[in-house]
Amino acid sequence: MPQWNQFAYLFALILVSSYAGRLGGWPERAGAAIMVVGSILTVIAATSFFPGWRTPEAGIFIVDLLVLAAFGNLALYSDRFWPIWVTSFHLIAVTIHVATLVDPSVAARAYSWAAEVWAYPMLLGIAVGTRNHIHRQAMIPRGNAVRY
C-alpha cells in the first residue's frame, strides 16, 4: 500500500514536471521527462524483482545508472548550470547503491531513505532552472525573444 511519502513525491513530480513542461526551455523539459521516465522505470523495477530493500536493488540500480547517464548527457549539451547540480545529486544516490553492493550490512531503512531522498533536490533543481529560464526570457526584448 502506498505511503504518504510516495504520494508526496508523486505530487512534487507532477507539479515540477508540469511547470517545466509548460514554461521551461528544452533542457527543463528534457530534465522533467528524465525524472518522469526514471520514476516510472523505478516503480517497474521495484515491483518486478525482489522488493524489500534488504539487499541491493539491482533493477533500481540499473535504472539509476541510466538516469545518471541521461542527466550527465543533458549537463554536457545544455547551456544551463542546473543540470550539473541535478547530476551531482543523482550521483550521490548512485553512490549509495554502490555502498550497499560493497557492504550489504547497510541497514535496509537507511538504504531506502538515502536512495529516495535525493529525488527532491533534483526536482528542486529543475524547478529553479525553469524559474531562471522564465526570468531570462522576460529580460529579452519582445521583438527578439527566442522560443525554444
PDB file of C-alpha atoms in Angstrom:
ATOM      1  CA  MET A   1       0.000   0.000   0.000  1.00  0.00           C
ATOM      2  CA  PRO A   2       1.430   3.411  -0.949  1.00  0.00           C
ATOM      3  CA  GLN A   3       2.670   5.537   1.902  1.00  0.00           C
ATOM      4  CA  TRP A   4       2.410   9.290   2.393  1.00  0.00           C
ATOM      5  CA  ASN A   5       5.964   9.861   1.156  1.00  0.00           C
ATOM      6  CA  GLN A   6       5.125   8.173  -2.146  1.00  0.00           C
ATOM      7  CA  PHE A   7       2.125  10.464  -2.588  1.00  0.00           C
ATOM      8  CA  ALA A   8       4.265  13.489  -1.675  1.00  0.00           C
ATOM      9  CA  TYR A   9       6.852  12.524  -4.289  1.00  0.00           C
ATOM     10  CA  LEU A  10       4.189  11.903  -6.927  1.00  0.00           C
ATOM     11  CA  PHE A  11       2.631  15.304  -6.188  1.00  0.00           C
ATOM     12  CA  ALA A  12       6.039  17.038  -6.384  1.00  0.00           C
ATOM     13  CA  LEU A  13       6.910  15.178  -9.601  1.00  0.00           C
ATOM     14  CA  ILE A  14       3.646  16.161 -11.289  1.00  0.00           C
ATOM     15  CA  LEU A  15       3.938  19.767 -10.095  1.00  0.00           C
ATOM     16  CA  VAL A  16       7.535  20.281 -11.229  1.00  0.00           C
ATOM     17  CA  SER A  17       7.092  18.344 -14.487  1.00  0.00           C
ATOM     18  CA  SER A  18       4.027  20.376 -15.404  1.00  0.00           C
ATOM     19  CA  TYR A  19       5.828  23.623 -14.547  1.00  0.00           C
ATOM     20  CA  ALA A  20       8.920  22.685 -16.581  1.00  0.00           C
ATOM     21  CA  GLY A  21       6.872  21.279 -19.444  1.00  0.00           C
ATOM     22  CA  ARG A  22       4.750  24.393 -19.767  1.00  0.00           C
ATOM     23  CA  LEU A  23       7.226  27.186 -19.064  1.00  0.00           C
ATOM     24  CA  GLY A  24      10.715  25.712 -19.401  1.00  0.00           C
ATOM     25  CA  GLY A  25      13.077  25.568 -22.330  1.00  0.00           C
ATOM     26  CA  TRP A  26      14.245  22.337 -23.916  1.00  0.00           C
ATOM     27  CA  PRO A  27      16.686  21.451 -21.098  1.00  0.00           C
ATOM     28  CA  GLU A  28      14.000  21.881 -18.426  1.00  0.00           C
ATOM     29  CA  ARG A  29      11.510  19.805 -20.415  1.00  0.00           C
ATOM     30  CA  ALA A  30      14.165  17.137 -21.008  1.00  0.00           C
ATOM     31  CA  GLY A  31      15.051  17.077 -17.302  1.00  0.00           C
ATOM     32  CA  ALA A  32      11.399  16.701 -16.344  1.00  0.00           C
ATOM     33  CA  ALA A  33      10.993  13.893 -18.874  1.00  0.00           C
ATOM     34  CA  ILE A  34      14.054  12.103 -17.482  1.00  0.00           C
ATOM     35  CA  MET A  35      12.589  12.333 -13.967  1.00  0.00           C
ATOM     36  CA  VAL A  36       9.167  11.038 -15.072  1.00  0.00           C
ATOM     37  CA  VAL A  37      10.553   8.148 -17.116  1.00  0.00           C
ATOM     38  CA  GLY A  38      13.068   7.300 -14.386  1.00  0.00           C
ATOM     39  CA  SER A  39      10.328   7.282 -11.757  1.00  0.00           C
ATOM     40  CA  ILE A  40       8.124   5.001 -13.846  1.00  0.00           C
ATOM     41  CA  LEU A  41      11.007   2.627 -14.580  1.00  0.00           C
ATOM     42  CA  THR A  42      11.950   2.589 -10.891  1.00  0.00           C
ATOM     43  CA  VAL A  43       8.428   1.504  -9.918  1.00  0.00           C
ATOM     44  CA  ILE A  44       8.534  -1.226 -12.573  1.00  0.00           C
ATOM     45  CA  ALA A  45      11.978  -2.388 -11.400  1.00  0.00           C
ATOM     46  CA  ALA A  46      10.932  -2.336  -7.737  1.00  0.00           C
ATOM     47  CA  THR A  47       7.838  -4.446  -8.345  1.00  0.00           C
ATOM     48  CA  SER A  48       9.399  -6.803 -10.918  1.00  0.00           C
ATOM     49  CA  PHE A  49      12.319  -8.023  -8.861  1.00  0.00           C
ATOM     50  CA  PHE A  50      12.586  -8.935  -5.207  1.00  0.00           C
ATOM     51  CA  PRO A  51      11.432  -5.811  -3.352  1.00  0.00           C
ATOM     52  CA  GLY A  52      12.210  -5.089   0.231  1.00  0.00           C
ATOM     53  CA  TRP A  53      15.391  -3.008   0.375  1.00  0.00           C
ATOM     54  CA  ARG A  54      17.052  -5.781   2.389  1.00  0.00           C
ATOM     55  CA  THR A  55      19.633  -6.378  -0.329  1.00  0.00           C
ATOM     56  CA  PRO A  56      20.945  -4.079  -3.039  1.00  0.00           C
ATOM     57  CA  GLU A  57      18.204  -3.475  -5.592  1.00  0.00           C
ATOM     58  CA  ALA A  58      19.767  -4.467  -8.931  1.00  0.00           C
ATOM     59  CA  GLY A  59      16.848  -3.275 -11.071  1.00  0.00           C
ATOM     60  CA  ILE A  60      16.667   0.116  -9.388  1.00  0.00           C
ATOM     61  CA  PHE A  61      20.461   0.419  -9.594  1.00  0.00           C
ATOM     62  CA  ILE A  62      20.338  -0.128 -13.367  1.00  0.00           C
ATOM     63  CA  VAL A  63      17.556   2.456 -13.740  1.00  0.00           C
ATOM     64  CA  ASP A  64      19.548   4.918 -11.632  1.00  0.00           C
ATOM     65  CA  LEU A  65      22.624   4.381 -13.818  1.00  0.00           C
ATOM     66  CA  LEU A  66      20.541   5.116 -16.926  1.00  0.00           C
ATOM     67  CA  VAL A  67      19.088   8.253 -15.325  1.00  0.00           C
ATOM     68  CA  LEU A  68      22.594   9.343 -14.308  1.00  0.00           C
ATOM     69  CA  ALA A  69      23.784   8.895 -17.901  1.00  0.00           C
ATOM     70  CA  ALA A  70      20.796  10.880 -19.214  1.00  0.00           C
ATOM     71  CA  PHE A  71      21.364  13.773 -16.791  1.00  0.00           C
ATOM     72  CA  GLY A  72      25.107  13.695 -17.498  1.00  0.00           C
ATOM     73  CA  ASN A  73      24.350  13.970 -21.202  1.00  0.00           C
ATOM     74  CA  LEU A  74      21.957  16.847 -20.519  1.00  0.00           C
ATOM     75  CA  ALA A  75      24.619  18.618 -18.445  1.00  0.00           C
ATOM     76  CA  LEU A  76      27.116  18.281 -21.296  1.00  0.00           C
ATOM     77  CA  TYR A  77      24.850  19.554 -24.069  1.00  0.00           C
ATOM     78  CA  SER A  78      22.754  22.253 -22.401  1.00  0.00           C
ATOM     79  CA  ASP A  79      23.775  25.833 -21.689  1.00  0.00           C
ATOM     80  CA  ARG A  80      22.360  25.761 -18.151  1.00  0.00           C
ATOM     81  CA  PHE A  81      24.004  25.189 -14.764  1.00  0.00           C
ATOM     82  CA  TRP A  82      21.145  23.336 -13.052  1.00  0.00           C
ATOM     83  CA  PRO A  83      21.771  20.007 -14.897  1.00  0.00           C
ATOM     84  CA  ILE A  84      25.207  19.866 -13.294  1.00  0.00           C
ATOM     85  CA  TRP A  85      23.618  20.152  -9.842  1.00  0.00           C
ATOM     86  CA  VAL A  86      20.908  17.601 -10.633  1.00  0.00           C
ATOM     87  CA  THR A  87      23.505  15.177 -11.991  1.00  0.00           C
ATOM     88  CA  SER A  88      25.550  15.644  -8.809  1.00  0.00           C
ATOM     89  CA  PHE A  89      22.541  14.944  -6.601  1.00  0.00           C
ATOM     90  CA  HIS A  90      21.770  11.798  -8.554  1.00  0.00           C
ATOM     91  CA  LEU A  91      25.407  10.710  -8.417  1.00  0.00           C
ATOM     92  CA  ILE A  92      25.066  10.658  -4.623  1.00  0.00           C
ATOM     93  CA  ALA A  93      22.043   8.341  -4.933  1.00  0.00           C
ATOM     94  CA  VAL A  94      24.000   6.027  -7.243  1.00  0.00           C
ATOM     95  CA  THR A  95      26.922   6.066  -4.805  1.00  0.00           C
ATOM     96  CA  ILE A  96      24.561   4.851  -2.080  1.00  0.00           C
ATOM     97  CA  HIS A  97      23.727   1.844  -4.284  1.00  0.00           C
ATOM     98  CA  VAL A  98      27.435   1.160  -4.738  1.00  0.00           C
ATOM     99  CA  ALA A  99      27.972   1.382  -0.971  1.00  0.00           C
ATOM    100  CA  THR A 100      25.353  -1.307  -0.396  1.00  0.00           C
ATOM    101  CA  LEU A 101      26.928  -3.506  -3.070  1.00  0.00           C
ATOM    102  CA  VAL A 102      30.295  -3.209  -1.325  1.00  0.00           C
ATOM    103  CA  ASP A 103      28.874  -3.654   2.192  1.00  0.00           C
ATOM    104  CA  PRO A 104      25.476  -5.420   2.267  1.00  0.00           C
ATOM    105  CA  SER A 105      25.205  -4.890   6.031  1.00  0.00           C
ATOM    106  CA  VAL A 106      23.939  -1.331   5.458  1.00  0.00           C
ATOM    107  CA  ALA A 107      20.583  -1.100   7.199  1.00  0.00           C
ATOM    108  CA  ALA A 108      17.611  -1.531   4.878  1.00  0.00           C
ATOM    109  CA  ARG A 109      15.791   1.536   6.201  1.00  0.00           C
ATOM    110  CA  ALA A 110      18.858   3.767   5.820  1.00  0.00           C
ATOM    111  CA  TYR A 111      19.453   2.431   2.298  1.00  0.00           C
ATOM    112  CA  SER A 112      15.886   3.059   1.140  1.00  0.00           C
ATOM    113  CA  TRP A 113      15.667   6.505   2.733  1.00  0.00           C
ATOM    114  CA  ALA A 114      19.021   7.667   1.392  1.00  0.00           C
ATOM    115  CA  ALA A 115      18.258   6.440  -2.125  1.00  0.00           C
ATOM    116  CA  GLU A 116      14.847   8.162  -2.177  1.00  0.00           C
ATOM    117  CA  VAL A 117      15.642  11.497  -0.530  1.00  0.00           C
ATOM    118  CA  TRP A 118      17.901  12.771  -3.341  1.00  0.00           C
ATOM    119  CA  ALA A 119      14.986  12.926  -5.792  1.00  0.00           C
ATOM    120  CA  TYR A 120      13.643  16.039  -4.029  1.00  0.00           C
ATOM    121  CA  PRO A 121      16.755  18.200  -4.562  1.00  0.00           C
ATOM    122  CA  MET A 122      16.731  17.001  -8.178  1.00  0.00           C
ATOM    123  CA  LEU A 123      13.146  18.223  -8.607  1.00  0.00           C
ATOM    124  CA  LEU A 124      14.076  21.475  -6.902  1.00  0.00           C
ATOM    125  CA  GLY A 125      16.954  21.924  -9.355  1.00  0.00           C
ATOM    126  CA  ILE A 126      14.596  21.501 -12.317  1.00  0.00           C
ATOM    127  CA  ALA A 127      12.106  23.958 -10.798  1.00  0.00           C
ATOM    128  CA  VAL A 128      14.832  26.557 -10.165  1.00  0.00           C
ATOM    129  CA  GLY A 129      16.144  26.039 -13.696  1.00  0.00           C
ATOM    130  CA  THR A 130      12.646  26.628 -15.065  1.00  0.00           C
ATOM    131  CA  ARG A 131      12.267  29.792 -12.990  1.00  0.00           C
ATOM    132  CA  ASN A 132      15.614  31.049 -14.244  1.00  0.00           C
ATOM    133  CA  HIS A 133      14.584  30.311 -17.825  1.00  0.00           C
ATOM    134  CA  ILE A 134      11.383  32.326 -17.340  1.00  0.00           C
ATOM    135  CA  HIS A 135      13.371  35.277 -15.946  1.00  0.00           C
ATOM    136  CA  ARG A 136      15.886  35.031 -18.773  1.00  0.00           C
ATOM    137  CA  GLN A 137      13.083  35.105 -21.348  1.00  0.00           C
ATOM    138  CA  ALA A 138      11.480  38.108 -19.629  1.00  0.00           C
ATOM    139  CA  MET A 139      14.726  40.076 -19.903  1.00  0.00           C
ATOM    140  CA  ILE A 140      14.923  39.654 -23.706  1.00  0.00           C
ATOM    141  CA  PRO A 141      13.070  42.436 -25.572  1.00  0.00           C
ATOM    142  CA  ARG A 142       9.797  41.157 -27.069  1.00  0.00           C
ATOM    143  CA  GLY A 143      10.834  41.516 -30.711  1.00  0.00           C
ATOM    144  CA  ASN A 144      13.956  39.399 -30.160  1.00  0.00           C
ATOM    145  CA  ALA A 145      12.514  36.681 -27.939  1.00  0.00           C
ATOM    146  CA  VAL A 146      13.660  33.206 -28.820  1.00  0.00           C
ATOM    147  CA  ARG A 147      11.146  30.456 -28.048  1.00  0.00           C
ATOM    148  CA  TYR A 148      12.653  27.020 -27.792  1.00  0.00           C
TER     149      TYR A 148
END
